Tab-separated table of C-alpha atoms in Angstrom:
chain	number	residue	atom	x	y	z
A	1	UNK	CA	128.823	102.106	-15.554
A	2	UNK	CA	128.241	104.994	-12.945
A	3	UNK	CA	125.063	106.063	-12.279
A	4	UNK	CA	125.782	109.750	-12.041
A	5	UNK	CA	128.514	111.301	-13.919
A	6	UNK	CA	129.892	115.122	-12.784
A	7	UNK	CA	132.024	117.048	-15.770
A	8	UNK	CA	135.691	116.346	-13.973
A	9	UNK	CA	137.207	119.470	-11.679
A	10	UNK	CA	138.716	121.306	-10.696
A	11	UNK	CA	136.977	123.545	-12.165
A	12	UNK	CA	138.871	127.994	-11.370
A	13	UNK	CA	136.610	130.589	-12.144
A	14	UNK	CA	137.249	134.373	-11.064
A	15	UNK	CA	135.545	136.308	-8.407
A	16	UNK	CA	132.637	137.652	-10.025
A	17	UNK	CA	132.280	134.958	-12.822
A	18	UNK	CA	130.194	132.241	-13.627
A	19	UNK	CA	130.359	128.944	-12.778
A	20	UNK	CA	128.792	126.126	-14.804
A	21	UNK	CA	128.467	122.676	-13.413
A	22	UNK	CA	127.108	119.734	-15.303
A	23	UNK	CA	125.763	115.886	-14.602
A	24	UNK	CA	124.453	113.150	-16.578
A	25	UNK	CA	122.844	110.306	-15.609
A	26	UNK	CA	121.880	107.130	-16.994
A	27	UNK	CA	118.294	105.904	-15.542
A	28	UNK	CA	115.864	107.416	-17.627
A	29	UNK	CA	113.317	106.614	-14.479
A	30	UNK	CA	115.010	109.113	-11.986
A	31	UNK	CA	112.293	111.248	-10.516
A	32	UNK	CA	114.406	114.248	-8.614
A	33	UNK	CA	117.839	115.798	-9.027
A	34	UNK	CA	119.592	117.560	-6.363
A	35	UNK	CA	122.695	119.956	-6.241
A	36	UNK	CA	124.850	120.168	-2.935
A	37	UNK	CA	127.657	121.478	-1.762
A	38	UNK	CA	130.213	120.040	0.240
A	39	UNK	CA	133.361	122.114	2.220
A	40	UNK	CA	135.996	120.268	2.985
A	41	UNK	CA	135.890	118.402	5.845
A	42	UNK	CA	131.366	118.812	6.574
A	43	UNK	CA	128.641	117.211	5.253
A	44	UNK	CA	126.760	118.128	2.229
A	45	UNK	CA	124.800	120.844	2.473
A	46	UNK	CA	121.270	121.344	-0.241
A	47	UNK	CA	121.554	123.760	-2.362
A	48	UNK	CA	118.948	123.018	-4.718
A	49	UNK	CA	116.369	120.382	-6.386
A	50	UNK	CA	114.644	119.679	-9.613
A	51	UNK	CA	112.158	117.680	-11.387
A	52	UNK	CA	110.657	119.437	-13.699
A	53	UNK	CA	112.129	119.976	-17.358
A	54	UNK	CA	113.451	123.688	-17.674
A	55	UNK	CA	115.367	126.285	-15.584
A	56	UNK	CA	115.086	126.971	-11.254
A	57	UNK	CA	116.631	129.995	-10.363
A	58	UNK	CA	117.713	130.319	-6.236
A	59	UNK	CA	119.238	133.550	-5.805
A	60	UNK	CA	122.607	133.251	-7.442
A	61	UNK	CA	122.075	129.480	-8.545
A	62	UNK	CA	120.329	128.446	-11.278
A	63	UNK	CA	119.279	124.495	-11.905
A	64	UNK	CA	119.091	123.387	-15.311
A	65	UNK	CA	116.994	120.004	-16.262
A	66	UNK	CA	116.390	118.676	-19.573
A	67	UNK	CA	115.094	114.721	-18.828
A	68	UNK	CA	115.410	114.046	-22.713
A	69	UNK	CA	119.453	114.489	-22.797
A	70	UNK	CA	119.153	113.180	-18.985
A	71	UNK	CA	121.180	115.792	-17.894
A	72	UNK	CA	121.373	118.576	-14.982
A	73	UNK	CA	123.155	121.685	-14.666
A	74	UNK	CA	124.197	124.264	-12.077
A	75	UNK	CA	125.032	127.769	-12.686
A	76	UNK	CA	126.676	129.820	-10.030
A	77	UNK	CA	126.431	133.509	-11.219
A	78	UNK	CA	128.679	136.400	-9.515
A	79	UNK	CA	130.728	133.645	-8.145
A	80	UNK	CA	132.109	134.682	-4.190
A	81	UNK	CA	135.366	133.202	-2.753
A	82	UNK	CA	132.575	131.386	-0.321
A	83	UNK	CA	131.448	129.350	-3.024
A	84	UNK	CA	135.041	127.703	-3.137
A	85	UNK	CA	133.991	123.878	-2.354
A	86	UNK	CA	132.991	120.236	-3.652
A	87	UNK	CA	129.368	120.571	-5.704
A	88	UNK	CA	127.931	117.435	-5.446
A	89	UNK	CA	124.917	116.251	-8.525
A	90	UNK	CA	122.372	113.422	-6.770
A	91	UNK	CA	119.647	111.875	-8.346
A	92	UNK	CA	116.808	110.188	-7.006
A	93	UNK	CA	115.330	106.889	-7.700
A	94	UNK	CA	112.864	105.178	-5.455
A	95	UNK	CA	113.872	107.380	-2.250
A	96	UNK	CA	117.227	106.828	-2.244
A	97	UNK	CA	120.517	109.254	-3.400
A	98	UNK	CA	123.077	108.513	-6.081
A	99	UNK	CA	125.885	110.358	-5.959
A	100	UNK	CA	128.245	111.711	-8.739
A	101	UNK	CA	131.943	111.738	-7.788
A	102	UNK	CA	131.213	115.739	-6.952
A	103	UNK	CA	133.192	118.634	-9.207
A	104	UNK	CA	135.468	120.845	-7.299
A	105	UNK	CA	135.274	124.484	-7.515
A	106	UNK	CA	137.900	127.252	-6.665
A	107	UNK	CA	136.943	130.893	-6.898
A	108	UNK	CA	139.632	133.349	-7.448
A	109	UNK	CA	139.664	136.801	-5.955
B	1	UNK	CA	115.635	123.205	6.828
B	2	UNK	CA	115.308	120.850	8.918
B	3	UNK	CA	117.913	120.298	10.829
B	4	UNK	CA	119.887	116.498	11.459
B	5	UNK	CA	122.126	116.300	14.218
B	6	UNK	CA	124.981	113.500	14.767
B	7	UNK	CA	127.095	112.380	17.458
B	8	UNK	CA	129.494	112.020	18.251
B	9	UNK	CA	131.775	114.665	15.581
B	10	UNK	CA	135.220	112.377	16.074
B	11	UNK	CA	136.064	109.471	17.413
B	12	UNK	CA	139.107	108.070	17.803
B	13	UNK	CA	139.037	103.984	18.886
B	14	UNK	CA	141.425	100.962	18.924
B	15	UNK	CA	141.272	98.041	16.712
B	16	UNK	CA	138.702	95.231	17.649
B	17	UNK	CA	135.998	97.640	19.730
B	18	UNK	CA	132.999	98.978	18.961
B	19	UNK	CA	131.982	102.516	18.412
B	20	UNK	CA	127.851	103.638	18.137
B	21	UNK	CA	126.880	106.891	16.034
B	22	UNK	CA	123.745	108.564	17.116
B	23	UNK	CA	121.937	110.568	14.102
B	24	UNK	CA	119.156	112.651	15.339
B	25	UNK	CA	116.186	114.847	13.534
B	26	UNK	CA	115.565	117.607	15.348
B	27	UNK	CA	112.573	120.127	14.824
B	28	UNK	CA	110.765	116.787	12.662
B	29	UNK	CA	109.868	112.994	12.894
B	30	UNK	CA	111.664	110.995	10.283
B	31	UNK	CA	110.636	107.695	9.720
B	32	UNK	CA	113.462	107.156	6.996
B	33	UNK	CA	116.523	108.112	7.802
B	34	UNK	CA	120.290	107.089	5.737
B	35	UNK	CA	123.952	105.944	6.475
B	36	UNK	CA	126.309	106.728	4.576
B	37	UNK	CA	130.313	106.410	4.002
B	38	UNK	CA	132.658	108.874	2.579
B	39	UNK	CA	136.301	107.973	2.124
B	40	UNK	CA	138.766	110.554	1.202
B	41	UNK	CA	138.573	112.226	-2.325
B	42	UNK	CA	135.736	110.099	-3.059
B	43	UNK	CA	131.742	111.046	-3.091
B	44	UNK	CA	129.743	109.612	-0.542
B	45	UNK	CA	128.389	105.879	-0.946
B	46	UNK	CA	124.987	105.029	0.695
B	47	UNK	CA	125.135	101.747	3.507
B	48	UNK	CA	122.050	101.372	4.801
B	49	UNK	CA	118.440	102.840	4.933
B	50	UNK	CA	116.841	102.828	8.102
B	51	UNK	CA	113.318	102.647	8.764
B	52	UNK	CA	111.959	103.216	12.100
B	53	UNK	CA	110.382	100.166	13.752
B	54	UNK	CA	112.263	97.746	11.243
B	55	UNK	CA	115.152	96.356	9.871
B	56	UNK	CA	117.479	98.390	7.711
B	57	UNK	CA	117.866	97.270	4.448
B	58	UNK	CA	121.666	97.344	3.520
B	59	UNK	CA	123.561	97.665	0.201
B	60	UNK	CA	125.159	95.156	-1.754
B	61	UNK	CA	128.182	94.628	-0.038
B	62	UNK	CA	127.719	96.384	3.189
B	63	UNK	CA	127.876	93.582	6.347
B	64	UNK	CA	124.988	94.106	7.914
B	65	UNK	CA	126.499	92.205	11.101
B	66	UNK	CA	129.362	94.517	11.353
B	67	UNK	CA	126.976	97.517	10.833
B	68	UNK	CA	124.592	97.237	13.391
B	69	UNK	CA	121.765	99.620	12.573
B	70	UNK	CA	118.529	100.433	15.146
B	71	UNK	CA	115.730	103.226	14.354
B	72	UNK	CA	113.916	102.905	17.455
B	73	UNK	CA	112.111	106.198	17.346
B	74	UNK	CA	110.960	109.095	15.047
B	75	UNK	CA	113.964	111.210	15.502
B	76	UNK	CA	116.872	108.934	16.481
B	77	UNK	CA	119.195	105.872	14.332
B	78	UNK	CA	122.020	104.486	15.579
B	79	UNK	CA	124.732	102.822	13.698
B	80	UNK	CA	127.371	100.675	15.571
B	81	UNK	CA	130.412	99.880	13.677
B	82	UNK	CA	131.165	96.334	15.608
B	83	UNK	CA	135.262	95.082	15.821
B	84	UNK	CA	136.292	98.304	14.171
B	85	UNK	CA	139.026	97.527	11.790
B	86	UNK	CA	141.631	100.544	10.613
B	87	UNK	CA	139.685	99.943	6.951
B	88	UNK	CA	136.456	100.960	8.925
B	89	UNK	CA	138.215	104.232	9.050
B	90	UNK	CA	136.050	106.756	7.360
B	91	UNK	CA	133.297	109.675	7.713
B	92	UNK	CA	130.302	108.208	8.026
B	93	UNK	CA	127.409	110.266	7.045
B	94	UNK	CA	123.336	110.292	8.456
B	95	UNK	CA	120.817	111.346	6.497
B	96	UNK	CA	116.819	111.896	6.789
B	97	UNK	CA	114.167	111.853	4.337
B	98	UNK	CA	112.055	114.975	4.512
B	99	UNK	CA	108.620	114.728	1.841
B	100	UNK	CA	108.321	118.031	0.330
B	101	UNK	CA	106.362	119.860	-2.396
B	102	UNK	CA	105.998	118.527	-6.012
B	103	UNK	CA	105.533	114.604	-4.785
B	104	UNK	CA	109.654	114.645	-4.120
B	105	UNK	CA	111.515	114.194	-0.548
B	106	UNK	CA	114.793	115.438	-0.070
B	107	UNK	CA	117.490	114.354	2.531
B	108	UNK	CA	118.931	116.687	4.905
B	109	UNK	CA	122.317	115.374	6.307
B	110	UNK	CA	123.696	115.282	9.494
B	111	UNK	CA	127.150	117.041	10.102
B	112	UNK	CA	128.959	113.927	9.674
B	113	UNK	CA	131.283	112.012	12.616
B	114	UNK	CA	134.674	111.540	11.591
B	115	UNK	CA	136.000	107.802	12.520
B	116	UNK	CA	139.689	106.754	13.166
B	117	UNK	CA	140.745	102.946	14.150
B	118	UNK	CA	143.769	102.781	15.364
């Protein structure tokens, strides 16, 4: 069973729209949950983090964290052509990263 | 952020030598720092934390002889892929533990070096 599950891409919004990523995961002891974004071809770059229960809004992104349903969102509002790339969920559990298999987003102009 | 350098970018090497990746924190001392392995299409899978002034401690099923690993200093791990194998072929990925607010770290990666074995 995979530790960190991603809602399966690719996932075409319009320029302007907003994208909604999701993640579950399945140890109810993670302690941090991270969103980044990968371009094809780089390294992942940090968006965002969360470990409190509720909403973190970052400028256009939004993380969403509900520990109960042990699940994590991402919203990308007034989504840019630039935002076109791999998001990638990670959760953390005694200092090190679990990935999920990452959710591929294309952004239409 | 802080910032994680690697080197080198792309390297190109024939089967049966050895090829050493330098991952370097920059503008902070990191005394954890990651490996990791990304194969095409696929998310990235962790080998190996490093701790500086120890061993690394490896994941199941990494070979911790063929991955040679040193963290000899606050703001430099090397990682020497030894008899590189076409397999071996791959972007391998640093990675450094940065504490920050709310009693969480966070890892900042490195740009990533991009090996072929020929």
């Amino acid at each position: 069973q995979k530790e960190v599950e991603q809602n399966s891409g690719p996932l075409s919004v319009p320029e302007g729209a907003i994208a909604s990523l999701n993640c579950t995961y399945s140890d109810r002891g993670s302690q941090s949950f991270f969103w980044y974004r990968q371009y094809s071809g780089k390294s992942p770059e940090l968006i965002m983090f969360i470990y409190s229960n509720g909403d973190k809004e970052d400028g256009r992104f939004t993380a969403q964290l509900n520990k109960a349903s042990q699940y994590v969102s991402l919203l990308i509002r007034d989504s840019q052509p630039s935002d076109s790339a791999t998001y990638l969920c990670a959760v953390l559990n005694d200092y090190k990263l679990s990935f999920g298999a990452g959710t591929t987003v294309t952004v239409r102009a | 952020g802080a910032v994680v350098s690697q080197h080198p970018s792309r390297v190109i090497c024939k089967s049966g030598t050895s090829v050493k990746i330098e991952c370097r924190s920059l503008d902070f001392q990191a005394t954890t720092m990651f490996w990791y392995r990304q194969f095409p299409k696929q998310s990235l899978m962790l080998m190996a934390t490093s701790n500086e002034g120890s061993k690394a401690t490896y994941e199941q099923g990494v070979e911790k002889d063929k991955f040679l690993i040193n963290h000899a200093s606050l703001t430099l791990s090397t990682l020497t892929v030894t008899s590189a194998h076409p397999e071996d072929s791959s972007f391998y990925i640093c990675s450094a533990r940065v504490p920050t607010t709310g009693n969480t770290d966070t890892q900042y990666f490195g740009p990533g070096t991009r090996l072929t074995v020929l």
